[in-house]
PDB file of C-alpha atoms and ligand atoms in Angstrom:
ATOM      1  CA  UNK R   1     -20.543  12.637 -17.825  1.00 71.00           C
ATOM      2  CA  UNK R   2     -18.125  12.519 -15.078  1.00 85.00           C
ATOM      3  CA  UNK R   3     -15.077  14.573 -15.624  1.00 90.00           C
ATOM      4  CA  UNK R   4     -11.925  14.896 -13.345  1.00 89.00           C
ATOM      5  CA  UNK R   5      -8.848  16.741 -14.004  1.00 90.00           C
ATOM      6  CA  UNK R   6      -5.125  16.753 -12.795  1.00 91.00           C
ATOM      7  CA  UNK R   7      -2.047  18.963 -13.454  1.00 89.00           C
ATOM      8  CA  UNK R   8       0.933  16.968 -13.893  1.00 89.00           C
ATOM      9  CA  UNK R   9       4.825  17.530 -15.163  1.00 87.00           C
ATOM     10  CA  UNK R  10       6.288  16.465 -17.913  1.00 83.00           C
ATOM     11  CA  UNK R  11       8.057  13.231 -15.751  1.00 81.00           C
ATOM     12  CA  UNK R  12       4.712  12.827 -14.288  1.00 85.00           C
ATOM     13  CA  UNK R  13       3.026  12.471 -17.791  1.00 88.00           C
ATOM     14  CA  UNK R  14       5.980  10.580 -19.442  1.00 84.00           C
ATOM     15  CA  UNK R  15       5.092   7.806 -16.446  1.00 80.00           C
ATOM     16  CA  UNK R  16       1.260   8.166 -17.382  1.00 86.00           C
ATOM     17  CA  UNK R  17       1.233   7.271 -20.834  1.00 86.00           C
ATOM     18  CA  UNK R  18       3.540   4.357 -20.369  1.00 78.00           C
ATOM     19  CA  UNK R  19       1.201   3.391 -17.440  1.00 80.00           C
ATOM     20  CA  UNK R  20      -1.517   3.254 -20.170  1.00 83.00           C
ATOM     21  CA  UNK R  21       0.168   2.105 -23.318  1.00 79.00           C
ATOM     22  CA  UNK R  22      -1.189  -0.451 -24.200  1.00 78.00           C
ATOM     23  CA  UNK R  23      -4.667   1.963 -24.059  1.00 82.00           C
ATOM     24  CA  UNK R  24      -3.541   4.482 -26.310  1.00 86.00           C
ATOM     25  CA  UNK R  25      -5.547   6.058 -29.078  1.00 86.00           C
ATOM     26  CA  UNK R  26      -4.347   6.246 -32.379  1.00 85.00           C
ATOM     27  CA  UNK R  27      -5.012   9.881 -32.828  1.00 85.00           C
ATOM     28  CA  UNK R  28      -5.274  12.802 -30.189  1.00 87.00           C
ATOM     29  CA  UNK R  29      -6.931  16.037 -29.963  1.00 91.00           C
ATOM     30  CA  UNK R  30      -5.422  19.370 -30.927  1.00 89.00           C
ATOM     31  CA  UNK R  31      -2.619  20.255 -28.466  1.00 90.00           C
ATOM     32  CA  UNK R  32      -2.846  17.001 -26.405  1.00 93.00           C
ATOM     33  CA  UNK R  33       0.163  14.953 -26.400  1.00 93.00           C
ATOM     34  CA  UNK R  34      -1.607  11.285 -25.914  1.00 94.00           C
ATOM     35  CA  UNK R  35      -5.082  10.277 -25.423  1.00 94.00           C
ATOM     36  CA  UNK R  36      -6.159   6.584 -24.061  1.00 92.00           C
ATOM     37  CA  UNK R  37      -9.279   4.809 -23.218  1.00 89.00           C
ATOM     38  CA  UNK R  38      -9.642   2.213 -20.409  1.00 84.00           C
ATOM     39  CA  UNK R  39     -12.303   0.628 -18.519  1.00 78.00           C
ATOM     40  CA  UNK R  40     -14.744   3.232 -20.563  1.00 82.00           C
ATOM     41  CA  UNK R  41     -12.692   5.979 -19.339  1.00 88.00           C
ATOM     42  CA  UNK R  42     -10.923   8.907 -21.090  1.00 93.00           C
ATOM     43  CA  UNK R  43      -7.744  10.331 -20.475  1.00 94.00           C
ATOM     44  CA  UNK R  44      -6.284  12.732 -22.205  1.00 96.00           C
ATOM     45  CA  UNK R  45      -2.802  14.590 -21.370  1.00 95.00           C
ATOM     46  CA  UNK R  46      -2.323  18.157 -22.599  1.00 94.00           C
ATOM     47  CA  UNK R  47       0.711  20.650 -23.303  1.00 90.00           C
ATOM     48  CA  UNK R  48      -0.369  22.493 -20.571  1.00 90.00           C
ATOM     49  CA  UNK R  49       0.087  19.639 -17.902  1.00 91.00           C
ATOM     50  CA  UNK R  50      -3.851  19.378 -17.522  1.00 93.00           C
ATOM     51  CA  UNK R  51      -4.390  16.136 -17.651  1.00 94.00           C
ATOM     52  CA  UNK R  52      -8.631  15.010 -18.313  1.00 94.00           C
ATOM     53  CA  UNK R  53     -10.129  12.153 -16.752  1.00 92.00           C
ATOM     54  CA  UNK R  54     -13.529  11.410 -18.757  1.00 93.00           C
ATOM     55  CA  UNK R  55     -16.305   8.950 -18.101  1.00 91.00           C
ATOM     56  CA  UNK R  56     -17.881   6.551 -15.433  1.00 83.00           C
ATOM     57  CA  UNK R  57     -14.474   5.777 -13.261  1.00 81.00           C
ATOM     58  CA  UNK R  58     -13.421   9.291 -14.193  1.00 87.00           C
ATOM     59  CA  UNK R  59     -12.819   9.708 -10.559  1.00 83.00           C
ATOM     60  CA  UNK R  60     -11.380   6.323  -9.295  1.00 80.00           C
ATOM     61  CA  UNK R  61      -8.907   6.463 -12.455  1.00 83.00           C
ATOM     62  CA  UNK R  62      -7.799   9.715 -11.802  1.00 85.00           C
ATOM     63  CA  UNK R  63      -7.159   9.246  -8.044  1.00 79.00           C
ATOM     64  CA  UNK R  64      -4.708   6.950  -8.195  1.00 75.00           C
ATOM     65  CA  UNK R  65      -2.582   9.635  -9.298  1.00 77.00           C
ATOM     66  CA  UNK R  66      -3.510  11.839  -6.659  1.00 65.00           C
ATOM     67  CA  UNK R  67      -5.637  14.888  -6.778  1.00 51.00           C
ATOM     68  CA  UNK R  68      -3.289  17.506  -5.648  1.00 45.00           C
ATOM     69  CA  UNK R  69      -1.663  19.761  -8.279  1.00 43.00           C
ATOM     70  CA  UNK R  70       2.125  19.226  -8.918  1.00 40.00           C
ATOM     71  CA  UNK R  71       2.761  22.156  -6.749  1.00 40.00           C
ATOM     72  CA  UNK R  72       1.199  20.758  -4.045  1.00 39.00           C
ATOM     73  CA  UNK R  73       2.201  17.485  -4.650  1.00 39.00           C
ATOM     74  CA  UNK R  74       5.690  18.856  -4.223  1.00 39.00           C
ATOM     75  CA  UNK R  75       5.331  19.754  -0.704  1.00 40.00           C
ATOM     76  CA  UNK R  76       3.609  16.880   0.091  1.00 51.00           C
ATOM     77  CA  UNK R  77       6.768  14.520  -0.590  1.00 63.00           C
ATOM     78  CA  UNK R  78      10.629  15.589  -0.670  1.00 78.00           C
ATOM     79  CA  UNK R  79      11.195  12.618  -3.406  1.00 92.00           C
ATOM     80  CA  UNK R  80      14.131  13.957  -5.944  1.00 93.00           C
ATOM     81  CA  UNK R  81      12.795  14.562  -9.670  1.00 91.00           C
ATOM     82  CA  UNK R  82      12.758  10.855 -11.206  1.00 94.00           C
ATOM     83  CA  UNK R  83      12.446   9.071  -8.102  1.00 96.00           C
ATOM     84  CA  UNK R  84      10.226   6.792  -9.601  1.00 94.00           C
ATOM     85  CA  UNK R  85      13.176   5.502 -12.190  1.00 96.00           C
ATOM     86  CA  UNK R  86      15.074   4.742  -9.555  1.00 97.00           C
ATOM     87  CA  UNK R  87      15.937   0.971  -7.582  1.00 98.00           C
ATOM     88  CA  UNK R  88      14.565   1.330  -4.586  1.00 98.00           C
ATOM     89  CA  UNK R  89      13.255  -0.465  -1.450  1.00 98.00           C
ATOM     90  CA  UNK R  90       9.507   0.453  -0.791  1.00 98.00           C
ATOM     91  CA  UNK R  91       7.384  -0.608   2.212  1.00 98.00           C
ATOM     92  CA  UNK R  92       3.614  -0.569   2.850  1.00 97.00           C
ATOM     93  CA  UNK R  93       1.605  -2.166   5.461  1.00 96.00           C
ATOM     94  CA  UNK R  94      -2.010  -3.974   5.804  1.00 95.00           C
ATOM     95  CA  UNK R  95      -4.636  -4.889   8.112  1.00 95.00           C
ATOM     96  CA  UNK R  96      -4.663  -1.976  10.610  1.00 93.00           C
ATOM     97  CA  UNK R  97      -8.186  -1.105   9.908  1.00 91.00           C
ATOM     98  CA  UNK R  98      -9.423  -4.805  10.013  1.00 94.00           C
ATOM     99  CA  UNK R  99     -10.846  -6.006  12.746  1.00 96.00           C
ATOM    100  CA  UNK R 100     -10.174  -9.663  12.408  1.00 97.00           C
ATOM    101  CA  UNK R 101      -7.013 -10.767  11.372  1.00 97.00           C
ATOM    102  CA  UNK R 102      -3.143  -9.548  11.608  1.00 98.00           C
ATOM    103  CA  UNK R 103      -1.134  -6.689  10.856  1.00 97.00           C
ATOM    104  CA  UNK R 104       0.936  -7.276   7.671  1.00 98.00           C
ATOM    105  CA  UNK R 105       4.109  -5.547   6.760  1.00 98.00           C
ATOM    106  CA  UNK R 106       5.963  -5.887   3.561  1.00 98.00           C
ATOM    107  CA  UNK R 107       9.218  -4.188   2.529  1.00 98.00           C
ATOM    108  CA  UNK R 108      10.166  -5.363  -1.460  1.00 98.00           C
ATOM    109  CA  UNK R 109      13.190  -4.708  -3.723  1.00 98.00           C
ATOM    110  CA  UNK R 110      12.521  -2.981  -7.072  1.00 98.00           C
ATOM    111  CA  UNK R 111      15.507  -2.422  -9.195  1.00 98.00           C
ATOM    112  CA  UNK R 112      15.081   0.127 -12.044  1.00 96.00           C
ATOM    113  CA  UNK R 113      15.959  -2.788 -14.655  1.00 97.00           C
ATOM    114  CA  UNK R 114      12.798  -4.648 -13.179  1.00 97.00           C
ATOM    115  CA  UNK R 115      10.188  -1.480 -13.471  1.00 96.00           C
ATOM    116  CA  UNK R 116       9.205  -1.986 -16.935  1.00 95.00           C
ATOM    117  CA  UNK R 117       8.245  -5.565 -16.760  1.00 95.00           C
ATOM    118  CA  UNK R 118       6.381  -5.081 -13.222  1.00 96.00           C
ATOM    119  CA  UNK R 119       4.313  -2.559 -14.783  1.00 93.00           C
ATOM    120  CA  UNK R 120       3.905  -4.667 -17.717  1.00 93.00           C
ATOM    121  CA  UNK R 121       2.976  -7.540 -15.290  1.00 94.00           C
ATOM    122  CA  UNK R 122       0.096  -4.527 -14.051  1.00 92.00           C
ATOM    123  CA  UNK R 123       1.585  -3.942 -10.563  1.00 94.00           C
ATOM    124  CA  UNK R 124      -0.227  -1.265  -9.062  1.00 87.00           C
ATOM    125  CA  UNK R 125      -2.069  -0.232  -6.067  1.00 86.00           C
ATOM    126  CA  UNK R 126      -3.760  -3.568  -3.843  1.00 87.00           C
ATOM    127  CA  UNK R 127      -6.604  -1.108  -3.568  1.00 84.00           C
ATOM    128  CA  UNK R 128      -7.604  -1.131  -6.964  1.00 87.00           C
ATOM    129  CA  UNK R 129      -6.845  -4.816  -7.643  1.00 91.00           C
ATOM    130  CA  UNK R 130      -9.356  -8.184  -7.167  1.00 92.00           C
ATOM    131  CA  UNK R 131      -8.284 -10.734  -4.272  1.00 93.00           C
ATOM    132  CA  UNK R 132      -8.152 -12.848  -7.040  1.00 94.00           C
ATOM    133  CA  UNK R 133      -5.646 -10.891  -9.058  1.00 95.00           C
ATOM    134  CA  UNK R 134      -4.121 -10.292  -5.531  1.00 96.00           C
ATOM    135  CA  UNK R 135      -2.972 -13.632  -5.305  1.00 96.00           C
ATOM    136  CA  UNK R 136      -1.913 -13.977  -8.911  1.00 96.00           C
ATOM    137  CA  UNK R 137       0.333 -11.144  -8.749  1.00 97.00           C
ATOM    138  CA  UNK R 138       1.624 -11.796  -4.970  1.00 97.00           C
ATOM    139  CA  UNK R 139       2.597 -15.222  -6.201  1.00 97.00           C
ATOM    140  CA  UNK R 140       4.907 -13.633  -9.492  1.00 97.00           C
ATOM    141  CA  UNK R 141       6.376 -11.238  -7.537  1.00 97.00           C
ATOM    142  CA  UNK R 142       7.539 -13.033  -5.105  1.00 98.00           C
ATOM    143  CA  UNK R 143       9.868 -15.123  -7.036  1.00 97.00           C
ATOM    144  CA  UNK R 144      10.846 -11.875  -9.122  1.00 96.00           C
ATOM    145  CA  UNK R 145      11.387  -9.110  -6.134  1.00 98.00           C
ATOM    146  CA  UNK R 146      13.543  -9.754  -2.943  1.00 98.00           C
ATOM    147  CA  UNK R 147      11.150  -9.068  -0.124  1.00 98.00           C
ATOM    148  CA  UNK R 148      10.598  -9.411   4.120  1.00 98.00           C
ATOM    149  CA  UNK R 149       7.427  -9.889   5.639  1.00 98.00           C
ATOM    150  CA  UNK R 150       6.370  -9.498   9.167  1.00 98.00           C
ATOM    151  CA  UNK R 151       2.576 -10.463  10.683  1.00 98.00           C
ATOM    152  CA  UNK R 152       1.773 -10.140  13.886  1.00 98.00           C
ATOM    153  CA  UNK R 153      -1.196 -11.995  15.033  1.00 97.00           C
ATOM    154  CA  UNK R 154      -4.071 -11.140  16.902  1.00 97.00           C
ATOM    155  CA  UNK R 155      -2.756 -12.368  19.903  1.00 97.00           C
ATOM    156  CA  UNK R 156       0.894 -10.839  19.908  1.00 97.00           C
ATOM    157  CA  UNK R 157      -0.861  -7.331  18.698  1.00 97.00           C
ATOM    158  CA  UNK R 158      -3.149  -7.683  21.929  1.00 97.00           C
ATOM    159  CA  UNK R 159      -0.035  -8.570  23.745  1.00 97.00           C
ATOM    160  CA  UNK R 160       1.635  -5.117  22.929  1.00 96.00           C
ATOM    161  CA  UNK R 161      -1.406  -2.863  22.244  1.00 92.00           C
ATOM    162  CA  UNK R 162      -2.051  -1.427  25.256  1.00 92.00           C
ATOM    163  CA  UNK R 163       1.121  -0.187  26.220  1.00 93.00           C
ATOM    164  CA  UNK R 164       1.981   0.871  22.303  1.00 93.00           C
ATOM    165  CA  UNK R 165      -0.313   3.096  19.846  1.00 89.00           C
ATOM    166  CA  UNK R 166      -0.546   1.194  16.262  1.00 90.00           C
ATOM    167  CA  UNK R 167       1.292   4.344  14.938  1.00 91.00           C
ATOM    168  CA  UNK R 168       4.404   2.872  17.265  1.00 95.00           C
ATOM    169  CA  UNK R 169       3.843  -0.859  16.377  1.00 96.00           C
ATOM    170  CA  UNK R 170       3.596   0.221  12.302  1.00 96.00           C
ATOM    171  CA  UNK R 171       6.725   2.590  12.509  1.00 97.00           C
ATOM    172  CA  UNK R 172       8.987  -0.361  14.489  1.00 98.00           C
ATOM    173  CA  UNK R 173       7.558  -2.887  11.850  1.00 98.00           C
ATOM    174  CA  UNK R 174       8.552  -0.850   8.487  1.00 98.00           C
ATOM    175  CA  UNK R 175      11.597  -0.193  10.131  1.00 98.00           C
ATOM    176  CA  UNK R 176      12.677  -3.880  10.932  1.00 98.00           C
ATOM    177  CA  UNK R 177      11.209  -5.021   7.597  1.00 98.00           C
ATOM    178  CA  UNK R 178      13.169  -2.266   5.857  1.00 98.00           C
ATOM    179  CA  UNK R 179      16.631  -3.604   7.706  1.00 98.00           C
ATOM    180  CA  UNK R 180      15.774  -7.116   7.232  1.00 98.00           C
ATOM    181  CA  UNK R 181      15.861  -6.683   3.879  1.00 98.00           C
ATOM    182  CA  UNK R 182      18.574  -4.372   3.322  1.00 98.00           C
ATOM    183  CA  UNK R 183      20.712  -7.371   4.979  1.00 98.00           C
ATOM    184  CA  UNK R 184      19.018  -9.719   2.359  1.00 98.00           C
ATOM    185  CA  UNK R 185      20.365  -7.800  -0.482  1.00 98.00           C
ATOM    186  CA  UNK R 186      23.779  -6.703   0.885  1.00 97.00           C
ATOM    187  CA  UNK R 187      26.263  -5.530   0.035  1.00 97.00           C
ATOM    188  CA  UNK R 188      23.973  -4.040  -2.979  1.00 97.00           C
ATOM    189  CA  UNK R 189      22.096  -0.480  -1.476  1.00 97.00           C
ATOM    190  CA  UNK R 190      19.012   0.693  -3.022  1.00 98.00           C
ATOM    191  CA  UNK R 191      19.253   4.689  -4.336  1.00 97.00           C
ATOM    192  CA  UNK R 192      16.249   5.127  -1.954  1.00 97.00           C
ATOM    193  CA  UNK R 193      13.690   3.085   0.453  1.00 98.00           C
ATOM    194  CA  UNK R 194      10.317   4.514   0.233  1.00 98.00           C
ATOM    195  CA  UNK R 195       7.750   4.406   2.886  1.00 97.00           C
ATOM    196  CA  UNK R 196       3.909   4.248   2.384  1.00 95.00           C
ATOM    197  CA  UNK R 197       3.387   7.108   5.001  1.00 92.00           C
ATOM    198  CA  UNK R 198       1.371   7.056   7.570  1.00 89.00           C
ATOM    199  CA  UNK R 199       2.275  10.156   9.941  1.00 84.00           C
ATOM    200  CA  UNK R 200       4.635  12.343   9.628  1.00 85.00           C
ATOM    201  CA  UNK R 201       8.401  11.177   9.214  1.00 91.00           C
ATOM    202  CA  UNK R 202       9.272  12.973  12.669  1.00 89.00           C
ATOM    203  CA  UNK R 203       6.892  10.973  14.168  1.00 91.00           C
ATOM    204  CA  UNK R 204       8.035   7.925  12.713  1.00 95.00           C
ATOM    205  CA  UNK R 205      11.459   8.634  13.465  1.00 96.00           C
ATOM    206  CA  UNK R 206      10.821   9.503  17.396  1.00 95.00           C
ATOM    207  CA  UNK R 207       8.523   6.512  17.505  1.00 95.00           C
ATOM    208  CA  UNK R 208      11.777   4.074  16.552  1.00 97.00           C
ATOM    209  CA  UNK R 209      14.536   6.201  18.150  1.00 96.00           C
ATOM    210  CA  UNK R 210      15.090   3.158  21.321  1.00 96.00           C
ATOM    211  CA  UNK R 211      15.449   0.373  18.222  1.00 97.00           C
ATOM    212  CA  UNK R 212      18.628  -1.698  18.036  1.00 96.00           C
ATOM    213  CA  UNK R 213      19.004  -1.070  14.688  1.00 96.00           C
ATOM    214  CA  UNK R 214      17.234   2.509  13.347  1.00 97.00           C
ATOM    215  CA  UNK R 215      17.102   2.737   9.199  1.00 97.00           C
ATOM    216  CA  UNK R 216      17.554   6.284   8.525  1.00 96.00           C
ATOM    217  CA  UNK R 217      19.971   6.804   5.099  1.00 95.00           C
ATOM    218  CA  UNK R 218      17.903   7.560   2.391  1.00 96.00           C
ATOM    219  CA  UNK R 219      14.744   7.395   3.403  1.00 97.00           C
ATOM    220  CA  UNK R 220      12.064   9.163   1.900  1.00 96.00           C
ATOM    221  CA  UNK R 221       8.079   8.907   2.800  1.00 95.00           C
ATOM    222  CA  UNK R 222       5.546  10.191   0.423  1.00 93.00           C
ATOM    223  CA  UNK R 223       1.349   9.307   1.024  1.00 89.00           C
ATOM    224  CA  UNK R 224       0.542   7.057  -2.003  1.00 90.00           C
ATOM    225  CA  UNK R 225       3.463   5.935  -2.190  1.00 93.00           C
ATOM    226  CA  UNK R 226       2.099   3.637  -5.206  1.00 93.00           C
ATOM    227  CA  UNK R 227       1.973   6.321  -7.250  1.00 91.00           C
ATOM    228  CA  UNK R 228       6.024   7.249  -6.538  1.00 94.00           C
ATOM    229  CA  UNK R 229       7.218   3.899  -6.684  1.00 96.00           C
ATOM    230  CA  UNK R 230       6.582   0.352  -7.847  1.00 97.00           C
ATOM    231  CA  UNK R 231       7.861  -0.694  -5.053  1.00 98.00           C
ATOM    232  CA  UNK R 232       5.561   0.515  -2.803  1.00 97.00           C
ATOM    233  CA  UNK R 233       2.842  -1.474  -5.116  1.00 97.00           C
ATOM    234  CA  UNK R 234       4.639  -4.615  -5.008  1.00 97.00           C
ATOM    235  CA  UNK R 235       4.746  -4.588  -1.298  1.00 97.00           C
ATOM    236  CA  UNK R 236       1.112  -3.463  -1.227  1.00 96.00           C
ATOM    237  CA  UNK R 237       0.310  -6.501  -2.999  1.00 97.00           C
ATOM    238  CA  UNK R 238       1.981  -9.215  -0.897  1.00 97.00           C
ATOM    239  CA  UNK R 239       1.279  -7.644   2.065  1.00 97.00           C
ATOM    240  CA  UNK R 240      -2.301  -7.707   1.380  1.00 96.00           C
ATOM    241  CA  UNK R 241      -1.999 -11.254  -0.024  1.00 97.00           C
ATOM    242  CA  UNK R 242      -0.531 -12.449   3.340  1.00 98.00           C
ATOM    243  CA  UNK R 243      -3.460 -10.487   4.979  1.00 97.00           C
ATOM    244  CA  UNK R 244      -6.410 -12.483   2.987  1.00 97.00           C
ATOM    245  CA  UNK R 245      -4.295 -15.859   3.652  1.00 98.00           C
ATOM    246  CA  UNK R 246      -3.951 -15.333   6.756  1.00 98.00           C
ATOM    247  CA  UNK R 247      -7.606 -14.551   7.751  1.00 97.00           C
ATOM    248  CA  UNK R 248      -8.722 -17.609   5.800  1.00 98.00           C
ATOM    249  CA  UNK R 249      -6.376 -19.502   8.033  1.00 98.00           C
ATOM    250  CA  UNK R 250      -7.894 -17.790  11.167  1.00 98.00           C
ATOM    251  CA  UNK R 251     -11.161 -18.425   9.783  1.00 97.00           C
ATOM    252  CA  UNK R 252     -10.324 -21.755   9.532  1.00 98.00           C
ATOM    253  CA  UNK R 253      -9.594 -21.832  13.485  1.00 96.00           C
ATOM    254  CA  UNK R 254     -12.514 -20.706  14.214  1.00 96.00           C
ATOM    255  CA  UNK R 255     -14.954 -22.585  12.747  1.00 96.00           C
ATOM    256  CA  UNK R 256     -16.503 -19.278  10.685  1.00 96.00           C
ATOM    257  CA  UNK R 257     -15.638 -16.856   7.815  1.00 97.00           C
ATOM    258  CA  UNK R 258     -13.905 -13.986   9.344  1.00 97.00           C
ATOM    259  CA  UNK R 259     -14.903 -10.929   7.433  1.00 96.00           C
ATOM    260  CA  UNK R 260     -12.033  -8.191   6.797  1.00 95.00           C
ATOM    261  CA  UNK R 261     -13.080  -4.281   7.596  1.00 93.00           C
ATOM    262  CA  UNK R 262     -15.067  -3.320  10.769  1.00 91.00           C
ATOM    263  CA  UNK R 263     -18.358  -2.458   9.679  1.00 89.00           C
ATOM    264  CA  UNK R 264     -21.738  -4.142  11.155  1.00 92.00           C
ATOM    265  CA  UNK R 265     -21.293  -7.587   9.611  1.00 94.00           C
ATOM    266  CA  UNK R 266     -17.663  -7.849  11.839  1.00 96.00           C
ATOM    267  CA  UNK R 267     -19.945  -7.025  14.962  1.00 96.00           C
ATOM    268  CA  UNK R 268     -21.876  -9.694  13.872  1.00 96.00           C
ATOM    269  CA  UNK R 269     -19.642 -12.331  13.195  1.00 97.00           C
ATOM    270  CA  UNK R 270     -17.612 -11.460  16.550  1.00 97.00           C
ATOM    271  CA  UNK R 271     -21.143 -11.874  18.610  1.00 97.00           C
ATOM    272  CA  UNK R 272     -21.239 -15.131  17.321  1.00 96.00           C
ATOM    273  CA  UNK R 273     -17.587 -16.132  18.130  1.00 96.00           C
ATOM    274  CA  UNK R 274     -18.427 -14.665  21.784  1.00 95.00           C
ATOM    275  CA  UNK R 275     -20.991 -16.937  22.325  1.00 93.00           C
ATOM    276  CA  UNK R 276     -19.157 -19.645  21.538  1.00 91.00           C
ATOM    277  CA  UNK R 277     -15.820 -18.652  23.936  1.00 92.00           C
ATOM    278  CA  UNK R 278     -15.680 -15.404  25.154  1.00 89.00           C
ATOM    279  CA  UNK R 279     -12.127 -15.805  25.321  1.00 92.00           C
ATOM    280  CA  UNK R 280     -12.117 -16.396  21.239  1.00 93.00           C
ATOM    281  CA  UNK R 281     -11.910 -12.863  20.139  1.00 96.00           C
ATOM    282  CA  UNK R 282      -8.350 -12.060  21.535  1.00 96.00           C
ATOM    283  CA  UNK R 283      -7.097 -15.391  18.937  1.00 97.00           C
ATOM    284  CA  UNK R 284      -9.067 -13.408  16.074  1.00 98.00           C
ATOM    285  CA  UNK R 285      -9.227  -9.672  16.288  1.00 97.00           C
ATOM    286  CA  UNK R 286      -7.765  -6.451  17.588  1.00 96.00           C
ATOM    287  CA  UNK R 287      -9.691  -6.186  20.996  1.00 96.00           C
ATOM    288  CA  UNK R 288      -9.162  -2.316  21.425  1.00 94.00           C
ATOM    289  CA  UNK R 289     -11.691  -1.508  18.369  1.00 93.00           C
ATOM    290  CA  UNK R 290     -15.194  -0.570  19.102  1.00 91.00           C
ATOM    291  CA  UNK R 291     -16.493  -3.697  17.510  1.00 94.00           C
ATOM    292  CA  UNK R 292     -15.369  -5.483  20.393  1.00 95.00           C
ATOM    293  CA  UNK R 293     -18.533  -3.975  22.512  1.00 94.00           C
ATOM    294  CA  UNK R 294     -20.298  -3.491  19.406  1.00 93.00           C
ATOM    295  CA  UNK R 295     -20.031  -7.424  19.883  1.00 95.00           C
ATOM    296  CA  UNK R 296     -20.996  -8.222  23.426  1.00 93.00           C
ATOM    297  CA  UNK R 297     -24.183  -5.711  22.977  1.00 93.00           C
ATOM    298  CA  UNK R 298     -25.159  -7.931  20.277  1.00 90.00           C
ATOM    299  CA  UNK R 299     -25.483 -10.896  22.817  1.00 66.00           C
TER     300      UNK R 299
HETATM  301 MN1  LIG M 301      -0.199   2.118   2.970  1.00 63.87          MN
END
């Protein structure tokens, strides 16, 4: 039997059991204070913070809340205690590990009044959800959460690439997306923006210090940023939506199925598109990966 376990606070567990309410056993063991079943998995929340993750997606269940203990988890964020209640803008971003396609960047608006019914609606992490669902969910929310969206195509990102890491070009994009919307929902202010972080915030900041407009007030970063806020989840979701409609439109250009990722079958795929044009991977994918000689060795 697989078996994970957690420590959690109380906030931490409050947010857990309402996460799986609609799971909930009728009865609980001796000094637990709920116990749920999903998906063939256990979990069980006790006094003592210990929360146990039991059965086949022990693991996969349990990581979405993170791993760390709460101490840890502490230092690993600077969000204030209830962060997660709060209305707040969260950003994410997709597609930087993909060889074919764009770079998506989504920055949503989550007020606290809206949380219940977005987790009701099962917002959560893109990772965990179905293209399928994906696109469900991407549609709802977007009539339901103000949001900005930026892609930048293959051929703009291979444009500015060379003379800008992706660290840059992802810090300059949350931070446009995050003032783009923040003009969208004016003169209202979130309590907080949350971003899905990706280095560490002195980075970030350094990296868009020479931007016309720099978003600084209130801004937290935390890694899973899911987990803190819905937010985040909601932009994870439309970004990642954009992403898979996207590639199916760039697929469509090129006469072939563009797979997402960069494993073997990309190489693949890419060879192919080489010996069509060999200018046709710049349109397509992000020519500094390795696939892109991965590719032409494949001739
Ligand atoms: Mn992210």
């Amino acid at each position: 039997m697989n078996m994970t376990t957690i420590k959690m606070n109380t906030v931490q567990i409050e947010q857990l059991k309402n996460f799986y309410q609609d799971y909930l056993k009728p009865t609980c063991p001796p000094y637990s204070l709920f116990s749920a079943v999903k998906d063939g998995t256990t979990i069980t929340a006790y006094e003592s913070g210990k929360v146990l993750f039991q059965g086949s997606n022990a693991q996969a269940e349990a990581q979405q809340w993170g791993t760390f203990d709460t101490n840890e988890k502490k230092q690993d964020n600077n969000l204030p205690p209830n962060f997660q209640t709060w209305s707040v803008i969260g950003s994410d971003e997709t597609g930087t590990g993909s060889y074919f396609g764009s770079i998506v960047v989504c920055a949503t608006y989550v007020k606290k009044e809206q949380l219940a019914s977005l987790k009701q609606l099962g917002v959560q992490d893109s990772k965990n959800l179905s293209d399928s669902r994906i696109a469900i969910l991407a549609t709802q929310l977007k009539e339901i959460v103000p949001y900005s969206l930026l892609v930048v195509e293959p051929p703009k990102y291979n444009d500015i690439q060379p003379t800008m890491s992706q660290g840059k070009m992802k810090a300059i994009l949350h931070n446009y997306a995050l003032g783009k919307l923040l003009k969208k929902i004016s003169p209202e202010y979130p309590d907080g923006l949350l971003i899905d972080q990706f280095e560490l915030p002195q980075t970030y900041f350094s990296h868009i210090k020479d931007e016309p407009v720099q978003i600084k007030k209130d801004v937290y970063f935390a890694t899973k940023g899911e987990s803190h806020h819905l937010a985040v989840a909601c932009a994870s979701i439309i970004a990642r939506y954009e992403f898979i409609e996207n590639l199916k439109k760039l697929s469509k250009q090129a006469g072939i199925n563009l797979p997402s990722g960069a494993g073997h079958s990309v190489d693949v795929v890419a060879s192919q598109l080489l010996k069509k044009d060999k200018n046709a991977l710049s349109y397509y994918a992000k020519l500094h990966f390795a696939n892109t000689e991965k590719a032409k060795k494949l001739k």
